[in-house]
Amino acid sequence: MDKFVIRGGEPLLGTVHISGAKNAALPCMAAALLTDQPVILENVPQVRDIQTTRNLLAAMGAEVELGYGRAHHRTSIHCASLNSPEASYELVKTMRASTLVLGPLVARCGRARVSLPGGCAIGARPIDLHIKGLERLGAKINQEHGYVEATAARLKGGEVVFDKITVTGTEDLLMAATLADGETILENCAREPEVGDLADLLNKMGARIEGAGTPTIRVKGVAKLNGARHRIIPDRIEAGTFLIAGAMTGGDLNIAGCDPTHLQAVISKLHEVGVKTRSNGDSVRVMGDNPFSAADMGTEEFPGFPTDCQAQFIALATQAEGTSIITENIFENRFMHALEMVRMGGNIKIEGRRAIVRGKTPLSAAAVLASDLRASASLVLAALVADGETIIDRVYHIDRGYERIEEKLKDVGAQIKRIGEMFPKKAVAAK
Ligand code: EPZ
């Protein structure tokens, strides 16, 4: 299993280019199931969850070409015919976002059989709201042997009020409603930019969606959808991760190819901590030369502070003067990274959904274990400021959602290596 070895202490200097958003590309790839025409997606990130989605769609009969290396990471997906509208446990257990195929399959094929995702490192994460919503649109649901089976001759438009804001739940129902008979109104929807990006693609495919990005989305069902070409939005969580990295290392980093409007909550929290930033068009410059002061933070749905940047913010809080109280409001078990940072010398106490971080405490290098995607990113950030060489195990987690992170970090001055290759000894000057 790959590991990262990171020697801390280098300020990050220069420009890092942000990739396309994993959490927009996944639903957009699932949306291709809704049509028998080709869908072309550009700016698709080269991360493992995209390959898993490719395998998932191919297993149903889709032709998928991941266009890595080609212009704009252009990926084409053609679901001319789908011989097996099913998502197996083998695939769903590696990536719970596989459940995003449920709505599109029952809408297009009248039948879908999808493995239930089971528990996850960060929380129970049930999909009951996805299922309840499909039932509201007339699907017949049967759950047995760890699978949910949804059937409907044709879904019927209706009103769906989500008991709780759910990102993939909103996306799943949005896709299902595009081919339903009549109008659907979705209430209490997620407003994440990834939902808006999916709606843009669907409207290019001929759907009739209004209100994406607001709590109420209206969808007028159509009989058929067409192919389309669409560019995936930049990854705001990757951008947030590099913003915090630039600040923590006392660097001067330009985050290029991002959308600053998607980062407002992160940027204003950084200002509160004492970090300087300057937004300009599609880039944000971060300058971490001031001492940091502690600030409380609570994760919220968009436009609030993203839970996917909570772990990275905890790493920053260990380097801030004073006590920061960080409250995780979205997932019930998302502090695994904090316990690993304590091993590096962080002063962090967990009380239920709150992490109490006292700083500033110098971090020292240690061998640590990544438990999930964003936890592994936060350990990389902690290692960048720690004294010595940190070894992070199980970095396969980070490969799920960050494109070539060690190369991007190395390009701006970090001392990071993917293990299998120890640090090359400094060349001894010829005598
Ligand atoms: C999406 O997950 C993201 N994943 C997550 O990013 C992100 O953390 C999360 O939204 C919150 O922003 C993708 O987009 C692929 P939710 P999702 O449904 O949709 C509860 C990353 O690191 N809930 O909005 O699965 C749920 O348990 C990942 O890239 C139900 O109770 O999250 C949670 O407490 C991690 N029943 C809350 O709602 C349901 O049917 C919000 O979850 C659905 C959700």
Coordinates of C-alpha atoms and ligand atoms in Angstrom, one line a residue:
M1 CA 0.0 0.0 0.0
D2 CA 1.3 3.4 -0.9
K3 CA 2.5 5.8 1.7
F4 CA 3.6 9.4 1.6
V5 CA 6.8 10.6 3.3
I6 CA 6.7 14.3 4.0
R7 CA 9.6 16.4 5.4
G8 CA 7.9 19.5 7.0
G9 CA 9.0 23.1 7.2
E10 CA 8.9 24.3 3.6
P11 CA 6.7 27.3 2.7
L12 CA 4.5 26.6 -0.4
L13 CA 5.4 29.2 -3.1
G14 CA 4.0 29.5 -6.6
T15 CA 0.9 28.5 -8.5
V16 CA -1.2 25.3 -8.2
H17 CA -3.8 24.5 -10.8
I18 CA -7.1 23.1 -9.6
S19 CA -8.7 20.1 -11.2
G20 CA -12.3 19.4 -12.1
A21 CA -14.7 18.7 -9.1
K22 CA -15.0 15.0 -8.2
N23 CA -18.4 15.6 -6.6
A24 CA -19.7 17.2 -9.8
A25 CA -18.2 14.7 -12.2
L26 CA -19.7 11.7 -10.4
P27 CA -23.3 12.8 -10.8
C28 CA -22.7 14.1 -14.3
M29 CA -21.3 10.7 -15.4
A30 CA -24.4 9.0 -13.8
A31 CA -26.6 11.5 -15.8
A32 CA -25.4 9.9 -19.1
L33 CA -27.5 6.9 -18.1
L34 CA -30.6 9.0 -18.9
T35 CA -30.0 9.1 -22.7
D36 CA -29.0 6.7 -25.5
Q37 CA -26.9 9.5 -27.0
P38 CA -23.2 10.3 -26.2
V39 CA -22.4 12.7 -23.4
I40 CA -19.0 14.4 -23.5
L41 CA -17.6 15.7 -20.2
E42 CA -14.5 17.9 -20.0
N43 CA -12.3 18.7 -17.1
V44 CA -13.0 15.3 -15.5
P45 CA -10.4 14.8 -12.6
Q46 CA -8.0 11.9 -12.8
V47 CA -9.0 10.3 -9.5
R48 CA -9.9 6.8 -8.5
D49 CA -13.6 7.4 -7.9
I50 CA -13.9 8.3 -11.6
Q51 CA -12.4 5.0 -12.6
T52 CA -14.8 3.2 -10.2
T53 CA -17.7 5.1 -11.9
R54 CA -16.4 4.1 -15.3
N55 CA -16.4 0.4 -14.2
L56 CA -19.9 0.8 -12.8
L57 CA -21.3 2.2 -16.0
A58 CA -19.4 -0.2 -18.2
A59 CA -20.8 -3.1 -16.2
M60 CA -24.3 -2.0 -17.2
G61 CA -23.3 -1.9 -20.9
A62 CA -22.2 1.7 -21.4
E63 CA -19.2 2.7 -23.5
V64 CA -17.0 4.9 -21.5
E65 CA -13.7 6.5 -22.6
L66 CA -11.8 8.3 -19.9
G67 CA -9.9 11.0 -21.9
Y68 CA -7.0 11.5 -19.5
G69 CA -4.1 13.3 -21.2
R70 CA -6.3 14.3 -24.1
A71 CA -7.3 18.0 -24.3
H72 CA -9.4 19.1 -21.3
H73 CA -9.5 15.6 -19.9
R74 CA -12.4 15.0 -22.3
T75 CA -14.4 11.9 -21.3
S76 CA -17.2 10.4 -23.5
I77 CA -20.0 8.2 -22.1
H78 CA -22.4 6.4 -24.4
C79 CA -25.3 4.4 -22.9
A80 CA -26.8 3.4 -26.2
S81 CA -28.3 0.3 -24.5
L82 CA -28.2 -0.8 -20.9
N83 CA -28.4 -4.6 -20.5
S84 CA -28.1 -4.8 -16.8
P85 CA -29.4 -1.8 -14.7
E86 CA -27.6 -2.9 -11.6
A87 CA -24.9 -1.6 -9.2
S88 CA -23.2 -4.5 -7.5
Y89 CA -22.1 -4.6 -3.9
E90 CA -18.5 -5.1 -5.1
L91 CA -18.5 -1.6 -6.6
V92 CA -20.8 0.2 -4.2
K93 CA -18.8 -0.9 -1.2
T94 CA -15.7 0.9 -2.7
M95 CA -17.6 4.1 -3.5
R96 CA -21.0 4.9 -1.9
A97 CA -21.7 7.6 -4.5
S98 CA -22.5 4.6 -6.8
T99 CA -26.0 5.0 -5.4
L100 CA -26.3 8.0 -7.8
V101 CA -27.3 5.5 -10.5
L102 CA -30.6 4.6 -8.7
G103 CA -32.7 7.5 -10.0
P104 CA -31.4 7.6 -13.6
L105 CA -31.8 3.8 -14.0
V106 CA -35.3 3.6 -12.8
A107 CA -36.2 6.7 -14.9
R108 CA -34.6 5.4 -18.1
C109 CA -35.0 1.6 -17.8
G110 CA -38.1 1.3 -15.5
R111 CA -35.9 -0.8 -13.2
A112 CA -32.8 -0.5 -11.0
R113 CA -31.1 -2.9 -8.6
V114 CA -28.5 -1.1 -6.4
S115 CA -26.5 -2.4 -3.5
L116 CA -27.2 -0.5 -0.2
P117 CA -23.9 1.3 0.7
G118 CA -23.6 0.2 4.3
G119 CA -21.7 2.2 6.9
C120 CA -18.8 4.6 6.3
A121 CA -15.8 5.8 8.3
I122 CA -17.5 9.2 8.8
G123 CA -21.0 8.2 9.6
A124 CA -24.0 5.9 9.1
R125 CA -24.9 7.7 5.8
P126 CA -28.2 5.9 5.0
I127 CA -29.9 6.6 1.6
D128 CA -33.5 6.5 3.0
L129 CA -34.2 10.0 1.6
H130 CA -33.3 8.9 -1.9
I131 CA -35.7 5.9 -1.6
K132 CA -38.4 7.9 0.0
G133 CA -38.2 10.5 -2.8
L134 CA -38.4 7.8 -5.5
E135 CA -41.5 6.4 -3.8
R136 CA -43.0 9.8 -4.0
L137 CA -42.5 9.7 -7.8
G138 CA -44.3 6.4 -7.9
A139 CA -41.5 3.9 -7.9
K140 CA -42.2 0.5 -6.2
I141 CA -39.3 -0.2 -3.8
N142 CA -38.2 -3.6 -2.6
Q143 CA -35.3 -4.1 -0.3
E144 CA -33.7 -7.5 0.3
H145 CA -30.4 -9.3 0.5
G146 CA -28.6 -5.9 0.9
Y147 CA -30.0 -4.5 -2.3
V148 CA -32.7 -2.0 -3.1
E149 CA -34.8 -2.7 -6.2
A150 CA -36.9 0.2 -7.7
T151 CA -39.4 -0.4 -10.5
A152 CA -41.8 1.9 -12.4
A153 CA -43.3 1.8 -15.9
R154 CA -42.8 5.5 -15.9
L155 CA -42.1 7.8 -12.9
K156 CA -44.8 10.4 -12.2
G157 CA -44.1 14.0 -11.3
G158 CA -44.9 15.0 -7.7
E159 CA -43.7 16.9 -4.7
V160 CA -40.7 15.7 -2.7
V161 CA -39.8 17.5 0.5
F162 CA -36.4 16.3 1.9
D163 CA -36.5 15.8 5.7
K164 CA -32.9 16.7 5.7
I165 CA -30.6 18.5 3.1
T166 CA -28.8 15.8 1.2
V167 CA -26.5 16.5 -1.8
T168 CA -26.6 13.2 -3.6
G169 CA -30.2 12.8 -2.6
T170 CA -31.1 16.0 -4.4
E171 CA -29.0 15.0 -7.4
D172 CA -30.6 11.5 -7.6
L173 CA -34.1 12.8 -7.5
L174 CA -33.3 15.6 -9.9
M175 CA -32.1 13.1 -12.5
A176 CA -35.1 10.8 -11.9
A177 CA -37.6 13.7 -12.3
T178 CA -36.2 14.7 -15.7
L179 CA -38.0 11.8 -17.4
A180 CA -41.0 11.6 -15.2
D181 CA -44.5 12.2 -16.5
G182 CA -45.5 15.7 -15.4
E183 CA -43.9 18.3 -13.1
T184 CA -41.8 17.6 -9.9
I185 CA -41.1 20.1 -7.2
L186 CA -38.2 19.3 -4.9
E187 CA -38.1 21.1 -1.6
N188 CA -35.4 21.6 1.0
C189 CA -32.8 20.8 -1.7
A190 CA -29.0 21.0 -1.4
R191 CA -27.6 24.2 -2.9
E192 CA -24.1 22.9 -3.4
P193 CA -22.4 24.2 -6.7
E194 CA -22.2 20.5 -7.8
V195 CA -26.0 20.3 -7.8
G196 CA -26.1 23.4 -10.1
D197 CA -23.4 21.9 -12.4
L198 CA -25.5 18.7 -12.8
A199 CA -28.6 20.8 -13.6
D200 CA -26.7 22.7 -16.2
L201 CA -25.7 19.4 -17.9
L202 CA -29.2 18.0 -17.7
N203 CA -30.7 21.2 -19.2
K204 CA -28.1 20.9 -22.1
M205 CA -29.4 17.4 -22.6
G206 CA -32.9 18.8 -23.0
A207 CA -34.3 18.7 -19.4
R208 CA -36.5 21.5 -18.1
I209 CA -35.1 22.4 -14.7
E210 CA -35.5 25.7 -12.8
G211 CA -34.2 26.7 -9.4
A212 CA -31.1 24.6 -9.0
G213 CA -28.8 26.3 -6.4
T214 CA -31.9 27.3 -4.4
P215 CA -33.9 25.2 -1.8
T216 CA -36.7 24.7 -4.4
I217 CA -36.2 23.0 -7.7
R218 CA -38.9 22.6 -10.4
V219 CA -38.5 19.9 -13.0
K220 CA -40.9 19.5 -16.0
G221 CA -40.5 15.9 -17.1
V222 CA -39.7 15.2 -20.8
A223 CA -40.1 12.0 -22.9
K224 CA -36.5 11.8 -24.0
L225 CA -33.1 13.4 -23.3
N226 CA -30.3 13.9 -25.8
G227 CA -26.5 13.9 -25.8
A228 CA -24.5 17.0 -24.7
R229 CA -21.0 18.4 -24.1
H230 CA -20.3 19.9 -20.7
R231 CA -17.3 21.2 -18.8
I232 CA -17.2 20.2 -15.1
I233 CA -16.7 23.0 -12.5
P234 CA -13.5 23.4 -10.6
D235 CA -13.1 21.4 -7.4
R236 CA -13.8 23.8 -4.5
I237 CA -12.7 21.3 -1.9
E238 CA -9.3 20.8 -3.6
A239 CA -9.0 24.6 -3.8
G240 CA -9.9 24.9 -0.1
T241 CA -7.3 22.3 0.8
F242 CA -4.6 24.2 -1.0
L243 CA -5.7 27.5 0.4
I244 CA -5.3 26.1 3.9
A245 CA -2.0 24.5 3.0
G246 CA -0.6 27.8 1.7
A247 CA -1.7 29.5 4.9
M248 CA -0.4 26.9 7.3
T249 CA 3.1 26.7 5.7
G250 CA 3.5 30.5 5.8
G251 CA 3.6 30.4 2.0
D252 CA 2.5 32.6 -0.8
L253 CA 0.4 30.4 -3.1
N254 CA -1.8 31.2 -6.1
I255 CA -4.7 28.8 -6.5
A256 CA -5.5 29.0 -10.2
G257 CA -8.5 27.7 -12.2
C258 CA -10.9 27.8 -9.2
D259 CA -14.2 29.6 -8.6
P260 CA -13.7 32.1 -5.7
T261 CA -17.5 32.4 -5.4
H262 CA -17.7 28.7 -4.3
L263 CA -15.1 29.4 -1.6
Q264 CA -16.6 32.3 0.3
A265 CA -17.1 30.5 3.6
V266 CA -13.6 29.1 3.6
I267 CA -12.0 32.4 2.6
S268 CA -13.9 34.4 5.2
K269 CA -13.0 31.9 7.9
L270 CA -9.3 32.3 6.9
H271 CA -9.6 36.0 7.2
E272 CA -11.0 35.6 10.7
V273 CA -7.9 33.5 11.6
G274 CA -5.7 36.3 10.2
V275 CA -4.8 34.9 6.8
K276 CA -4.6 37.3 3.9
T277 CA -6.1 36.3 0.5
R278 CA -6.7 38.1 -2.8
S279 CA -9.3 36.8 -5.3
N280 CA -8.9 37.7 -8.9
G281 CA -11.0 36.2 -11.7
D282 CA -10.6 32.4 -11.4
S283 CA -7.7 32.5 -8.9
V284 CA -7.2 33.2 -5.2
R285 CA -3.8 34.2 -3.8
V286 CA -3.2 33.1 -0.2
M287 CA -0.4 34.6 2.0
G288 CA 0.3 32.9 5.3
D289 CA 2.9 35.3 6.8
N290 CA 0.7 36.5 9.8
P291 CA 0.5 34.5 13.1
F292 CA -2.9 32.8 13.3
S293 CA -5.5 33.5 15.9
A294 CA -8.0 30.8 17.0
A295 CA -11.6 30.9 15.6
D296 CA -14.6 28.7 16.2
M297 CA -16.2 27.0 13.2
G298 CA -19.3 24.9 12.6
T299 CA -19.7 22.9 9.4
E300 CA -22.9 23.5 7.4
E301 CA -24.6 22.8 4.1
F302 CA -23.6 25.2 1.3
P303 CA -23.1 28.2 1.4
G304 CA -21.8 27.4 5.0
F305 CA -18.4 26.1 5.8
P306 CA -18.0 22.7 4.0
T307 CA -17.6 19.6 6.1
D308 CA -15.1 18.4 3.5
C309 CA -12.7 21.1 4.6
Q310 CA -13.3 20.5 8.4
A311 CA -10.3 18.2 8.8
Q312 CA -8.0 20.6 7.0
F313 CA -9.2 23.5 9.2
I314 CA -8.4 21.4 12.3
A315 CA -4.9 21.1 11.1
L316 CA -4.7 24.9 10.8
A317 CA -6.3 25.4 14.2
T318 CA -3.4 23.5 15.8
Q319 CA -1.2 26.3 14.6
A320 CA -3.4 29.2 15.8
E321 CA -3.0 31.0 19.1
G322 CA -5.9 30.3 21.5
T323 CA -8.7 27.8 21.6
S324 CA -10.8 26.9 18.5
I325 CA -14.1 25.0 18.9
I326 CA -14.9 23.1 15.8
T327 CA -18.4 21.6 15.5
E328 CA -19.2 18.9 12.9
N329 CA -22.9 19.3 12.1
I330 CA -23.2 17.1 9.0
F331 CA -21.6 13.7 9.9
E332 CA -21.7 12.0 13.3
N333 CA -18.2 10.5 13.2
R334 CA -15.8 12.8 11.3
F335 CA -12.9 13.3 13.7
M336 CA -10.7 10.3 13.1
H337 CA -7.9 12.6 11.7
A338 CA -7.9 14.6 15.0
L339 CA -6.7 11.6 16.9
E340 CA -3.8 11.1 14.4
M341 CA -2.9 14.7 14.8
V342 CA -2.7 14.2 18.6
R343 CA 0.0 11.7 17.8
M344 CA 1.9 14.5 16.1
G345 CA 1.6 16.7 19.2
G346 CA -1.7 18.4 18.4
N347 CA -3.7 19.5 21.5
I348 CA -7.2 18.4 20.5
K349 CA -10.0 17.1 22.6
I350 CA -13.1 15.4 21.1
E351 CA -16.4 15.9 22.9
G352 CA -19.2 14.3 20.8
R353 CA -19.5 16.5 17.7
R354 CA -17.1 19.1 18.9
A355 CA -13.3 19.2 18.7
I356 CA -11.6 21.6 21.1
V357 CA -8.2 22.6 19.6
R358 CA -5.7 24.5 21.8
G359 CA -2.8 26.1 20.0
K360 CA -0.3 27.0 19.0
T361 CA 1.4 23.7 19.4
P362 CA 4.5 22.7 17.3
L363 CA 3.8 19.4 15.5
S364 CA 6.4 16.7 15.3
A365 CA 6.7 14.1 12.6
A366 CA 5.2 10.6 13.2
A367 CA 3.8 7.6 11.4
V368 CA 0.1 8.2 11.0
L369 CA -2.9 6.4 9.4
A370 CA -5.4 7.9 6.9
S371 CA -9.0 6.8 7.5
D372 CA -10.8 8.6 4.7
L373 CA -10.4 11.0 1.8
R374 CA -10.4 14.4 3.7
A375 CA -8.7 13.0 6.8
S376 CA -5.7 12.0 4.7
A377 CA -5.6 15.5 3.2
S378 CA -5.5 17.0 6.6
L379 CA -2.6 14.7 7.7
V380 CA -0.7 15.9 4.6
L381 CA -1.2 19.5 5.8
A382 CA -0.1 18.7 9.4
A383 CA 3.0 16.9 8.0
L384 CA 3.9 20.0 5.9
V385 CA 4.4 22.0 9.1
A386 CA 5.7 19.2 11.4
D387 CA 9.3 18.9 12.5
G388 CA 10.9 15.9 10.7
E389 CA 9.6 13.3 8.3
T390 CA 6.0 12.1 8.6
I391 CA 4.9 8.8 7.1
I392 CA 1.2 8.7 6.1
D393 CA -0.1 5.2 5.5
R394 CA -3.1 4.2 3.4
V395 CA -2.9 7.1 1.0
Y396 CA -5.1 5.2 -1.4
H397 CA -7.8 7.2 0.4
I398 CA -6.4 10.5 -1.0
D399 CA -6.1 9.1 -4.5
R400 CA -9.9 8.7 -4.5
G401 CA -10.4 12.5 -4.7
Y402 CA -7.2 14.4 -5.3
E403 CA -5.5 14.4 -8.7
R404 CA -1.7 13.9 -8.4
I405 CA -1.6 15.8 -5.1
E406 CA 2.0 14.9 -4.3
E407 CA 3.2 16.3 -7.7
K408 CA 1.2 19.5 -7.3
L409 CA 2.7 20.0 -3.8
K410 CA 6.2 19.2 -5.0
D411 CA 5.8 21.8 -7.8
V412 CA 5.3 24.5 -5.1
G413 CA 8.2 23.5 -2.9
A414 CA 6.9 20.7 -0.6
Q415 CA 9.2 17.8 0.2
I416 CA 6.8 14.9 -0.4
K417 CA 7.3 11.5 -1.9
R418 CA 5.1 8.5 -2.5
I419 CA 6.8 5.7 -0.8
G420 CA 8.4 2.9 -2.6
E421 CA 11.2 5.3 -3.2
M422 CA 13.0 6.8 -0.2
F423 CA 14.2 10.4 -0.4
P424 CA 17.1 10.5 -2.8
K425 CA 20.2 11.2 -0.7
K426 CA 21.5 14.8 -1.3
A427 CA 24.1 14.5 -4.0
V428 CA 27.5 14.5 -2.3
A429 CA 29.6 17.3 -3.9
A430 CA 32.5 15.8 -5.9
K431 CA 35.7 16.2 -3.9
Ligands
EPZ1 C1 -22.0 14.5 -0.5 O1 -22.2 13.2 0.2 C2 -20.5 14.5 -0.8 N1 -20.2 13.3 -1.7 C3 -19.6 14.3 0.4 O2 -18.3 14.4 0.1 C4 -20.0 15.5 1.3 O3 -19.3 15.4 2.6 C5 -21.5 15.6 1.6 O4 -22.2 15.6 0.4 C6 -21.9 16.8 2.4 O5 -21.5 17.9 1.8 C7 -20.5 13.5 -3.0 O6 -21.0 14.4 -3.5 C8 -20.2 12.3 -3.9 P1 -25.5 14.1 2.2 P2 -23.7 12.7 0.5 O7 -26.5 13.1 1.6 O8 -24.6 13.2 -0.6 C9 -27.8 12.3 6.0 C10 -16.0 13.8 -0.1 O9 -15.1 13.9 0.8 N2 -28.6 11.5 5.0 O10 -25.6 15.5 1.9 O11 -23.6 11.3 0.7 C11 -26.3 11.8 6.0 O12 -26.1 10.7 6.8 C12 -17.4 13.3 0.3 O13 -15.8 14.1 -1.2 C13 -29.6 10.7 5.5 O14 -29.9 10.7 6.7 O15 -24.0 13.5 1.8 C14 -25.6 13.1 6.5 O16 -25.6 13.1 7.9 C15 -17.5 12.8 1.7 N3 -30.4 10.1 4.6 C16 -26.4 14.2 5.9 O17 -27.7 13.7 5.6 C17 -30.2 10.1 3.2 O18 -30.9 9.5 2.5 C18 -25.9 14.9 4.7 O19 -25.5 13.9 3.8 C19 -29.1 10.9 2.8 C20 -28.3 11.6 3.7

